[in-house]
Amino acid sequence: MRKFSGHSSTFTRAPLLAVAIAAGGMMAALPASAADQVSQERLLNVEKEPGNWLHHHQNYSAHRFSTLKEINKDNVKNLKVAWTMHLGGIEPGGIWSHGGLEGTPIAENGFLYVTDGWGSVYKIDAHGGRGVLVWKMDPKTDRDWAGAVACCGVDNRGVALWGDLVVSHTLDGRLIATNKETGQVAWQRTVANPDKGEVITGAPLIVKNMAITGVAGAEYGIRGWIAATDLSTQKEVWRTYTIPGKGEPGSETWKDSDNAAAAGGGSTWVTGTYDPATDTIIWGIGNPGPDWDNAYRPGDNLYTDSSLALDATTGKIKWHYQHTPNDPYDYDSVAENVLVDIPGPSGPRKLALEADRNGFAYAIDRTTGKFVWGLPFVKKVTWTKGLDPESGKPIEYDPNKPVQTYIASVTPSRTNLETDICPGNMGGKNWPPTAYNPELKLWYIPVIESCNRIKVEVMTPDKLKPREFWTGGGPSQPFRITGSVTAIDVTTGKIAQKMETPFPNLGGMLATPDLVFTGQPSGEVHALDAKSLQKLWEFNTGGGVNAPPMTFTVDGKQYVAILVGLGGAWDKWFIDSTPELKKIQPGSMLYVFAL
Amino acid sequence: MRALPASSTRDVMMIFNGFPATVSALLASVVALNVSMPAAYGQSAQAPASDPSNAGKAVFAKANCLGCHKWHGNGGGGYGGDALSLRKTELTRDQIVETVGCGRPGTGMPFFMRGAYDEVKCHDMNRQDAGAQMPPEGGTFLRQKDIEAVADYVIAHIKGAGEPTYAECVTFFSSTSRVCDIYKTPATKPDDATASMGNRQ
């Protein structure tokens, strides 16, 4: 166990920091009050403290909905910058020239906890209408080691709170618990191994004294997993692989003779959700590998491209729903499953909503894992004619075929080595989170309206090497890509509104009673009318918005916060589809708005 | 031979745009050290700083060649397409110099020579002739001597090399990163061999 100082010795404002350290020390000496200890009770009942934002996705159901309404559609035009703070973490590492910001700030009792791309955690005192850095925990991430196998950017999506700890991940595979008052590392544990191509970008999910960790690396031949760490003993409670082992249920969906399952992908890099009523964790599972050569891995390739329900106590799989069997497109299903209860003829319908990379939004019965409804939320889908109304599978899906071709003329395959697909492989929606307004029953999807070109490389077992790409081809960007915010009426399963944007939505959504907040990679933060999606307010941050907004209160006043710093996959792999974004500079900044 | 999409040059550009002053100042000092220190301090020829291809290695990093070709030069497929293997390349020094300066039309390999396709024709083409085949512009322009230095580095340390080794990796990074651990063989495993594995269960 190594301890890190809360402050880097290279920090240049030593006198200021000394004061901060002294202040931190004084606070540490005071007994922590129960109100500052995060418990399961508090995590289950976040609606009782609307001024805080305790979960990565706001609540266990991933609603990203705040009941705060001091800022509303009548006065949002007066929203102004209250304060900003420059953060760090844009240093290069591995194949990446700079980091970016994709995190959701956590707010508790007037303090914000944010991360930068390399996993430094910042505690910021937001009292008094300004932001003051209390401490910074720099985990000294091994940048060359992790950055060389991070497929899609130097990213860290944020922290979780538990007891008196701030719990976070690092790209190089660690789970770190930091003392909330002092900024000192209490303990850390290695969960993922970059030597195997594993890295961590998601925020932890805290359930019953456990930190749940997901992993990235399906482009590097990993076998994906979800792992639970006991936050008291620091020991692993369970680790559930998303690709079944030999003889386990689902292993029959890997029909090859090259043991493709061992490097079959199925990563889990977006934080999942938790249904306390059934003690079930629901987590999105990523693409199979190699991404585009699906003939290398005949079979449906469970549990890739699925929503997976796990018993939270044991990690045992309860049910799964697969969206794109034997995926030849890189249409992963890592997106958050939003848990929603809708009145039905025989009592409330308990749904899990997921906006998939394949361009379809799904509602699944989260008790049984059965399909309820699905619809395309993007303007253009070319790979399938649609979903079977009963099963929700793509109409062309043939369970008797080892290799799926869907609409064969546009599907990447060994006989169609170069082809254009819509949505593009980055998906109709990527990791940026949706938001759900339970009063209006509208679900807001941050959309990438996209097509791109896929070139297939036929893979053979000898091409599988540690820490080298295992993709079976690659995308290029001959088409302009735009975006939208698309609202779905969850009671009908139909699109209620679509607000188109010049650039893809790479940040995600926040919902309040009558507003929706979001941003553009060209720099603008937007407030939209929750029903009409009409733009009511805009502020240009001058950077690239690549993170979701959130809201909180301090001393009774409402603020909206958002991290700004374009990084991630777009900046390196997809930028040619949005040439104007090439001029967006790397940055690392927290913006906080108020009336 | 596969095309590398232009998108993969984005990070090259960002280095240039994001850190022009610091990177160039740093590199200037690195180059200056490499050249001047042996003379000033009378170091022997085998000191690493006197290796002429160290300047080329600095260019390899500065121009972010490793963003696509990787530190080992083997390139490989992936999200950015397939950067060619410099280890398996059959290009001569002159051809490498030309490729770095002019890029590879129709692929994602950028050009790094200021004025290429404008003031200076490349592959007997100007920008108009190249049309859709125009390669992307590198994020930073390199002087002719930098282009020659990186070509010398590729010839001396990468071209013709077999699979990457631990020794090569450690030489490249000269840091405490665990990036080289996977290349360790029993003979090269140092005392921290277990550190990278952590506690898996």
Coordinates of C-alpha atoms in Angstrom, one line a residue, chain A residues 88-525:
Chain A
G88 CA -4.9 19.8 -14.9
G89 CA -4.5 16.4 -16.5
I90 CA -4.0 17.2 -20.1
E91 CA -0.6 15.7 -20.3
P92 CA 0.2 13.2 -23.0
G93 CA 0.8 9.5 -22.5
G94 CA 1.0 6.4 -24.6
I95 CA -0.6 7.0 -28.0
W96 CA -2.4 10.1 -26.7
S97 CA -1.2 13.7 -27.1
H98 CA -3.4 15.1 -24.4
G99 CA -6.1 14.2 -21.9
G100 CA -9.7 15.5 -21.8
L101 CA -12.6 15.9 -19.3
E102 CA -15.5 13.5 -19.4
G103 CA -16.4 13.4 -15.7
T104 CA -19.6 14.3 -13.8
P105 CA -18.9 16.3 -10.7
I106 CA -20.2 14.9 -7.4
A107 CA -21.6 17.5 -5.0
E108 CA -22.0 17.1 -1.2
N109 CA -22.8 19.8 1.3
G110 CA -21.2 22.6 -0.8
F111 CA -18.1 20.7 -1.9
L112 CA -17.5 19.4 -5.4
Y113 CA -15.4 16.4 -6.2
V114 CA -14.1 16.2 -9.8
T115 CA -11.5 14.2 -11.7
D116 CA -9.3 15.0 -14.6
G117 CA -8.5 12.5 -17.4
W118 CA -5.4 11.0 -15.6
G119 CA -7.5 10.4 -12.5
S120 CA -6.4 13.2 -10.2
V121 CA -9.2 14.0 -7.8
Y122 CA -10.0 17.6 -6.8
K123 CA -12.0 18.7 -3.8
I124 CA -13.4 22.2 -4.3
D125 CA -15.1 24.3 -1.7
A126 CA -18.1 26.0 -3.5
H127 CA -19.3 28.1 -0.6
G128 CA -19.6 31.8 -0.9
G129 CA -20.2 32.0 -4.7
R130 CA -16.6 31.0 -5.6
G131 CA -14.6 27.9 -6.0
V132 CA -11.6 27.2 -3.8
L133 CA -9.4 24.1 -4.2
V134 CA -9.2 22.3 -0.9
W135 CA -7.0 19.4 -2.0
K136 CA -5.8 17.5 -5.1
M137 CA -5.0 13.8 -5.0
D138 CA -2.7 12.9 -7.8
P139 CA -2.5 9.1 -8.2
K140 CA 0.6 9.4 -10.4
T141 CA -1.0 7.3 -13.1
D142 CA 1.5 5.4 -15.2
R143 CA 0.7 7.3 -18.4
D144 CA 2.9 5.5 -20.9
W145 CA 1.7 2.1 -19.6
A146 CA -2.0 2.9 -19.6
G147 CA -2.1 5.5 -22.4
A148 CA -0.7 3.0 -24.9
V149 CA -3.8 0.7 -24.5
A150 CA -6.5 3.2 -23.9
C151 CA -8.5 2.8 -27.1
C152 CA -10.4 6.0 -26.8
G153 CA -8.7 8.7 -24.8
V154 CA -7.3 9.7 -21.5
D155 CA -10.6 9.7 -19.7
N156 CA -11.9 9.5 -16.1
R157 CA -15.6 10.0 -15.6
G158 CA -15.6 10.8 -11.9
V159 CA -15.7 9.6 -8.3
A160 CA -18.1 8.1 -5.8
L161 CA -18.5 8.8 -2.1
W162 CA -18.7 6.3 0.7
G163 CA -18.3 6.9 4.4
D164 CA -15.5 9.4 4.7
L165 CA -13.9 8.3 1.5
V166 CA -13.7 9.5 -2.0
V167 CA -13.6 6.5 -4.3
S168 CA -12.1 6.7 -7.7
H169 CA -10.4 4.8 -10.5
T170 CA -7.2 5.3 -12.5
L171 CA -6.6 4.5 -16.2
D172 CA -3.8 2.2 -15.1
G173 CA -6.3 -0.1 -13.3
R174 CA -6.4 1.0 -9.7
L175 CA -9.3 1.6 -7.3
I176 CA -8.3 4.4 -4.9
A177 CA -9.9 5.5 -1.6
T178 CA -9.0 9.0 -0.6
N179 CA -9.8 10.5 2.8
K180 CA -12.5 13.1 2.1
E181 CA -11.2 15.7 4.6
T182 CA -7.4 15.4 4.1
G183 CA -7.0 14.3 0.5
Q184 CA -4.6 11.6 1.7
V185 CA -4.9 8.2 0.0
A186 CA -6.4 5.8 2.6
W187 CA -5.8 2.7 0.5
Q188 CA -5.6 1.5 -3.1
R189 CA -6.1 -1.8 -4.9
T190 CA -5.2 -3.0 -8.3
V191 CA -8.3 -4.1 -10.1
A192 CA -7.4 -4.1 -13.8
N193 CA -4.2 -4.9 -15.6
P194 CA -2.9 -2.8 -18.5
D195 CA -0.5 -5.6 -19.4
K196 CA -3.6 -7.4 -20.5
G197 CA -5.0 -4.4 -22.3
E198 CA -7.3 -3.5 -19.4
V199 CA -7.8 0.1 -18.4
I200 CA -10.5 1.9 -16.3
T201 CA -12.3 5.0 -17.3
G202 CA -15.7 4.8 -15.6
A203 CA -16.7 6.1 -12.2
P204 CA -17.3 3.4 -9.5
L205 CA -20.8 2.4 -8.5
I206 CA -21.2 2.1 -4.7
V207 CA -23.6 -0.6 -3.6
K208 CA -23.8 -1.8 0.0
N209 CA -20.2 -1.2 1.0
M210 CA -18.9 -2.4 -2.3
A211 CA -17.3 -0.4 -5.1
I212 CA -18.3 -1.9 -8.5
T213 CA -15.7 -1.5 -11.2
G214 CA -16.0 -1.9 -15.0
V215 CA -13.2 -2.3 -17.4
A216 CA -12.3 -1.1 -20.9
G217 CA -10.2 -2.9 -23.5
A218 CA -12.3 -4.8 -26.1
E219 CA -10.1 -3.3 -28.8
Y220 CA -7.1 -5.0 -27.2
G221 CA -8.4 -8.5 -26.8
I222 CA -9.5 -8.5 -23.2
R223 CA -12.1 -10.8 -21.6
G224 CA -14.4 -8.3 -20.0
W225 CA -15.6 -8.3 -16.4
I226 CA -17.4 -6.4 -13.6
A227 CA -15.7 -6.6 -10.2
A228 CA -16.9 -5.7 -6.7
T229 CA -14.5 -4.6 -4.0
D230 CA -15.4 -4.6 -0.3
L231 CA -14.7 -1.1 0.9
S232 CA -14.0 -2.2 4.5
T233 CA -11.7 -5.2 3.8
Q234 CA -10.4 -3.9 0.4
K235 CA -10.8 -7.5 -0.8
E236 CA -12.6 -8.6 -4.0
V237 CA -16.1 -9.8 -3.3
W238 CA -16.9 -11.1 -6.7
R239 CA -15.7 -10.8 -10.3
T240 CA -18.2 -11.7 -13.1
Y241 CA -16.8 -12.2 -16.5
T242 CA -18.9 -10.9 -19.3
I243 CA -17.7 -13.7 -21.6
P244 CA -18.7 -17.1 -20.2
G245 CA -15.9 -19.6 -19.4
K246 CA -15.8 -23.0 -21.1
G247 CA -18.9 -25.0 -20.2
E248 CA -20.7 -22.1 -18.6
P249 CA -24.1 -21.0 -19.9
G250 CA -23.6 -18.8 -23.0
S251 CA -20.3 -20.4 -23.9
E252 CA -22.2 -22.2 -26.7
T253 CA -22.5 -18.9 -28.4
W254 CA -18.8 -18.9 -29.2
K255 CA -18.6 -21.6 -31.9
D256 CA -15.1 -21.1 -33.3
S257 CA -12.2 -23.4 -32.8
D258 CA -9.7 -20.7 -32.0
N259 CA -10.9 -19.9 -28.5
A260 CA -12.1 -16.5 -29.6
A261 CA -13.9 -16.1 -26.3
A262 CA -10.7 -15.8 -24.4
A263 CA -10.1 -12.4 -26.1
G264 CA -13.7 -11.8 -26.9
G265 CA -14.1 -8.3 -25.5
G266 CA -17.3 -7.4 -23.7
S267 CA -15.9 -4.5 -21.8
T268 CA -17.9 -2.6 -19.2
W269 CA -16.6 1.0 -19.1
V270 CA -19.8 2.9 -18.4
T271 CA -21.1 3.0 -14.8
G272 CA -24.2 0.8 -14.4
T273 CA -27.3 1.1 -12.3
Y274 CA -28.8 -0.6 -9.2
D275 CA -32.4 -1.7 -8.4
P276 CA -32.6 -2.1 -4.6
A277 CA -36.0 -3.7 -4.8
T278 CA -34.5 -6.8 -6.3
D279 CA -30.9 -6.2 -5.3
T280 CA -30.0 -6.2 -9.0
I281 CA -27.1 -4.4 -10.7
I282 CA -27.8 -3.7 -14.4
W283 CA -24.7 -3.0 -16.5
G284 CA -24.1 -2.4 -20.2
I285 CA -21.7 -4.8 -22.0
G286 CA -19.4 -3.7 -24.8
N287 CA -18.6 -5.0 -28.2
P288 CA -17.0 -8.3 -29.1
G289 CA -13.5 -8.5 -30.4
P290 CA -12.2 -8.4 -33.1
D291 CA -14.6 -5.6 -33.7
W292 CA -15.3 -5.9 -37.4
D293 CA -14.3 -9.5 -38.4
N294 CA -17.3 -11.3 -37.0
A295 CA -16.5 -14.5 -38.9
Y296 CA -13.6 -14.9 -36.5
R297 CA -16.1 -15.5 -33.8
P298 CA -19.1 -17.3 -35.1
G299 CA -22.1 -17.5 -32.7
D300 CA -24.1 -14.8 -30.9
N301 CA -21.1 -14.0 -28.7
L302 CA -22.8 -13.6 -25.3
Y303 CA -22.8 -11.4 -23.3
T304 CA -21.3 -8.8 -25.7
D305 CA -23.7 -6.0 -26.8
S306 CA -26.1 -6.9 -24.0
S307 CA -27.7 -5.4 -20.9
L308 CA -26.7 -7.7 -18.1
A309 CA -28.5 -8.1 -14.8
L310 CA -26.4 -9.3 -11.8
D311 CA -27.3 -10.2 -8.3
A312 CA -25.5 -7.4 -6.4
T313 CA -24.6 -9.6 -3.5
T314 CA -23.0 -12.5 -5.4
G315 CA -22.4 -11.1 -8.9
K316 CA -24.4 -14.0 -10.4
I317 CA -26.0 -13.3 -13.7
K318 CA -29.8 -13.1 -13.5
W319 CA -30.7 -12.3 -17.0
H320 CA -29.4 -10.7 -20.2
Y321 CA -30.8 -9.0 -23.2
Q322 CA -28.5 -8.9 -26.3
H323 CA -29.1 -6.2 -28.9
T324 CA -26.7 -7.0 -31.8
P325 CA -25.8 -10.7 -31.9
N326 CA -22.5 -11.5 -33.5
D327 CA -21.9 -7.8 -34.0
P328 CA -19.9 -6.8 -37.1
Y329 CA -20.2 -3.1 -36.5
D330 CA -18.7 -2.2 -33.1
Y331 CA -22.2 -1.4 -31.8
D332 CA -21.5 -2.0 -28.2
S333 CA -24.1 -1.7 -25.5
V334 CA -22.1 -0.2 -22.6
A335 CA -24.6 2.6 -22.2
E336 CA -26.2 3.1 -18.8
N337 CA -29.6 1.3 -18.3
V338 CA -32.0 3.9 -17.0
L339 CA -34.5 2.4 -14.5
V340 CA -38.0 3.7 -14.9
D341 CA -41.4 2.7 -13.6
I342 CA -44.3 3.3 -15.9
P343 CA -48.0 2.8 -14.9
G344 CA -49.5 -0.2 -16.7
P345 CA -52.8 -2.0 -16.9
S346 CA -51.7 -4.5 -14.2
G347 CA -49.5 -2.3 -12.0
P348 CA -46.3 -0.4 -12.7
R349 CA -44.1 -1.7 -15.5
K350 CA -40.5 -1.8 -14.3
L351 CA -38.4 -0.9 -17.3
A352 CA -34.7 -0.7 -18.1
L353 CA -34.1 1.8 -20.9
E354 CA -30.9 1.7 -23.0
A355 CA -29.9 3.9 -26.0
D356 CA -27.6 1.6 -28.0
R357 CA -24.7 2.4 -30.3
N358 CA -26.7 0.5 -33.0
G359 CA -29.1 3.4 -33.2
F360 CA -32.1 1.8 -31.4
A361 CA -33.5 2.8 -28.0
Y362 CA -34.8 -0.2 -26.0
A363 CA -37.1 -0.7 -23.1
I364 CA -36.6 -4.1 -21.4
D365 CA -38.7 -5.5 -18.5
R366 CA -36.1 -5.3 -15.8
T367 CA -37.7 -8.1 -13.8
T368 CA -37.6 -10.7 -16.6
G369 CA -35.1 -9.3 -19.2
K370 CA -37.8 -9.4 -21.9
F371 CA -38.1 -6.9 -24.7
V372 CA -41.0 -4.4 -24.3
W373 CA -40.4 -1.8 -27.1
G374 CA -37.6 -0.4 -29.3
L375 CA -37.3 2.3 -31.9
P376 CA -34.6 4.0 -33.8
F377 CA -33.6 7.3 -32.2
V378 CA -31.2 8.4 -35.0
K379 CA -32.3 9.8 -38.3
K380 CA -30.5 7.1 -40.4
V381 CA -30.1 3.4 -39.8
T382 CA -28.9 1.3 -42.7
W383 CA -27.7 -2.0 -41.2
T384 CA -31.2 -3.4 -40.5
K385 CA -34.7 -2.8 -41.6
G386 CA -35.8 -2.7 -38.0
L387 CA -36.6 -4.7 -34.9
D388 CA -38.8 -7.7 -34.6
P389 CA -41.8 -6.4 -32.6
E390 CA -41.9 -9.5 -30.4
S391 CA -38.3 -10.3 -29.7
G392 CA -36.7 -6.9 -30.4
K393 CA -33.9 -8.6 -32.4
P394 CA -32.9 -7.1 -35.7
I395 CA -35.4 -8.5 -38.3
E396 CA -32.6 -10.1 -40.3
Y397 CA -31.1 -11.9 -37.3
D398 CA -31.1 -15.7 -37.9
P399 CA -30.3 -17.7 -34.8
N400 CA -29.3 -20.7 -37.0
K401 CA -26.6 -18.7 -38.8
P402 CA -23.2 -18.8 -37.2
V403 CA -22.2 -15.5 -38.8
Q404 CA -24.8 -12.7 -39.0
T405 CA -24.9 -10.6 -42.1
Y406 CA -28.0 -8.4 -41.4
I407 CA -28.4 -6.3 -44.5
A408 CA -25.4 -7.9 -46.2
S409 CA -24.8 -5.2 -48.8
V410 CA -23.8 -2.7 -46.1
T411 CA -22.5 -5.0 -43.4
P412 CA -18.7 -5.4 -42.9
S413 CA -17.6 -8.9 -43.6
R414 CA -15.0 -11.1 -45.2
T415 CA -16.8 -10.7 -48.5
N416 CA -17.6 -7.0 -48.0
L417 CA -14.2 -5.6 -46.9
E418 CA -15.1 -2.0 -47.2
T419 CA -18.5 -0.6 -46.5
D420 CA -20.4 2.4 -45.1
I421 CA -22.6 2.0 -42.0
C422 CA -25.2 4.2 -40.3
P423 CA -24.9 4.8 -37.4
G424 CA -21.1 4.9 -37.6
N425 CA -19.2 2.7 -35.4
M426 CA -19.0 5.4 -32.7
G427 CA -22.7 4.8 -32.5
G428 CA -25.9 6.7 -32.4
K429 CA -25.1 7.3 -28.8
N430 CA -21.8 6.6 -27.1
W431 CA -21.0 6.9 -23.4
P432 CA -22.5 10.4 -22.8
P433 CA -25.4 9.8 -20.5
T434 CA -29.1 10.3 -21.1
A435 CA -31.4 12.0 -18.6
Y436 CA -35.0 11.1 -17.6
N437 CA -37.6 13.5 -16.4
P438 CA -40.0 11.3 -14.2
E439 CA -42.6 14.1 -14.2
L440 CA -42.9 14.5 -17.9
K441 CA -41.8 10.8 -18.5
L442 CA -39.5 12.1 -21.2
W443 CA -36.1 10.4 -21.8
Y444 CA -33.4 12.6 -23.4
I445 CA -30.8 11.0 -25.5
P446 CA -27.5 12.8 -26.5
V447 CA -27.3 11.7 -30.2
I448 CA -24.5 11.3 -32.7
E449 CA -26.3 11.4 -36.1
S450 CA -23.6 9.5 -37.9
C451 CA -22.4 7.2 -40.7
N452 CA -18.8 6.1 -41.3
R453 CA -16.7 3.7 -43.4
I454 CA -15.4 0.4 -42.1
K455 CA -12.5 -1.5 -43.6
V456 CA -12.3 -5.2 -42.5
E457 CA -9.1 -7.0 -41.8
V458 CA -9.4 -10.8 -41.7
M459 CA -7.9 -11.9 -38.4
T460 CA -6.0 -15.0 -37.5
P461 CA -4.9 -16.2 -34.0
D462 CA -1.3 -15.2 -34.6
K463 CA -2.3 -11.6 -34.9
L464 CA -3.5 -11.5 -31.3
K465 CA -0.7 -9.9 -29.3
P466 CA -0.7 -8.4 -25.8
R467 CA -1.2 -4.7 -25.7
E468 CA -1.8 -4.5 -29.5
F469 CA -5.0 -3.5 -31.2
W470 CA -7.4 -6.5 -31.9
T471 CA -10.0 -4.8 -34.1
G472 CA -10.1 -6.7 -37.4
G473 CA -10.1 -3.5 -39.3
G474 CA -10.7 0.2 -38.7
P475 CA -13.0 3.1 -39.4
S476 CA -12.5 6.2 -41.5
Q477 CA -14.6 9.3 -41.7
P478 CA -15.7 10.3 -45.2
F479 CA -19.0 11.8 -44.0
R480 CA -20.0 14.8 -42.0
I481 CA -21.4 13.9 -38.6
T482 CA -23.9 16.0 -36.7
G483 CA -26.0 15.5 -33.6
S484 CA -29.3 16.0 -31.8
V485 CA -31.0 15.8 -28.5
T486 CA -33.8 13.3 -29.0
A487 CA -36.6 13.0 -26.4
I488 CA -38.6 9.8 -26.2
D489 CA -42.0 9.6 -24.5
V490 CA -41.5 6.5 -22.3
T491 CA -45.2 5.9 -22.0
T492 CA -45.6 5.4 -25.7
G493 CA -42.1 4.5 -26.8
K494 CA -42.2 7.1 -29.5
I495 CA -40.0 10.1 -30.3
A496 CA -41.6 13.2 -28.7
Q497 CA -39.0 15.8 -30.0
K498 CA -35.7 16.1 -31.8
M499 CA -33.5 19.2 -31.6
E500 CA -30.8 18.9 -34.2
T501 CA -27.3 20.3 -33.5
P502 CA -24.4 21.0 -35.9
F503 CA -22.1 18.7 -34.0
P504 CA -22.5 15.4 -32.3
N505 CA -23.5 15.4 -28.7
L506 CA -20.4 14.2 -26.9
G507 CA -21.3 15.4 -23.4
G508 CA -24.7 14.1 -22.2
M509 CA -27.7 15.4 -20.5
L510 CA -29.1 16.9 -17.3
A511 CA -32.8 17.2 -16.7
T512 CA -34.6 19.5 -14.2
P513 CA -38.4 19.9 -13.9
D514 CA -38.8 22.2 -16.9
L515 CA -35.3 22.3 -18.5
V516 CA -32.7 20.2 -20.1
F517 CA -29.0 21.1 -20.0
T518 CA -26.4 19.8 -22.5
G519 CA -23.4 21.0 -24.5
Q520 CA -21.6 20.8 -27.8
P521 CA -18.0 19.9 -28.6
S522 CA -17.8 23.3 -30.3
G523 CA -18.0 24.9 -26.9
E524 CA -21.6 25.8 -26.2
V525 CA -23.5 24.9 -23.1

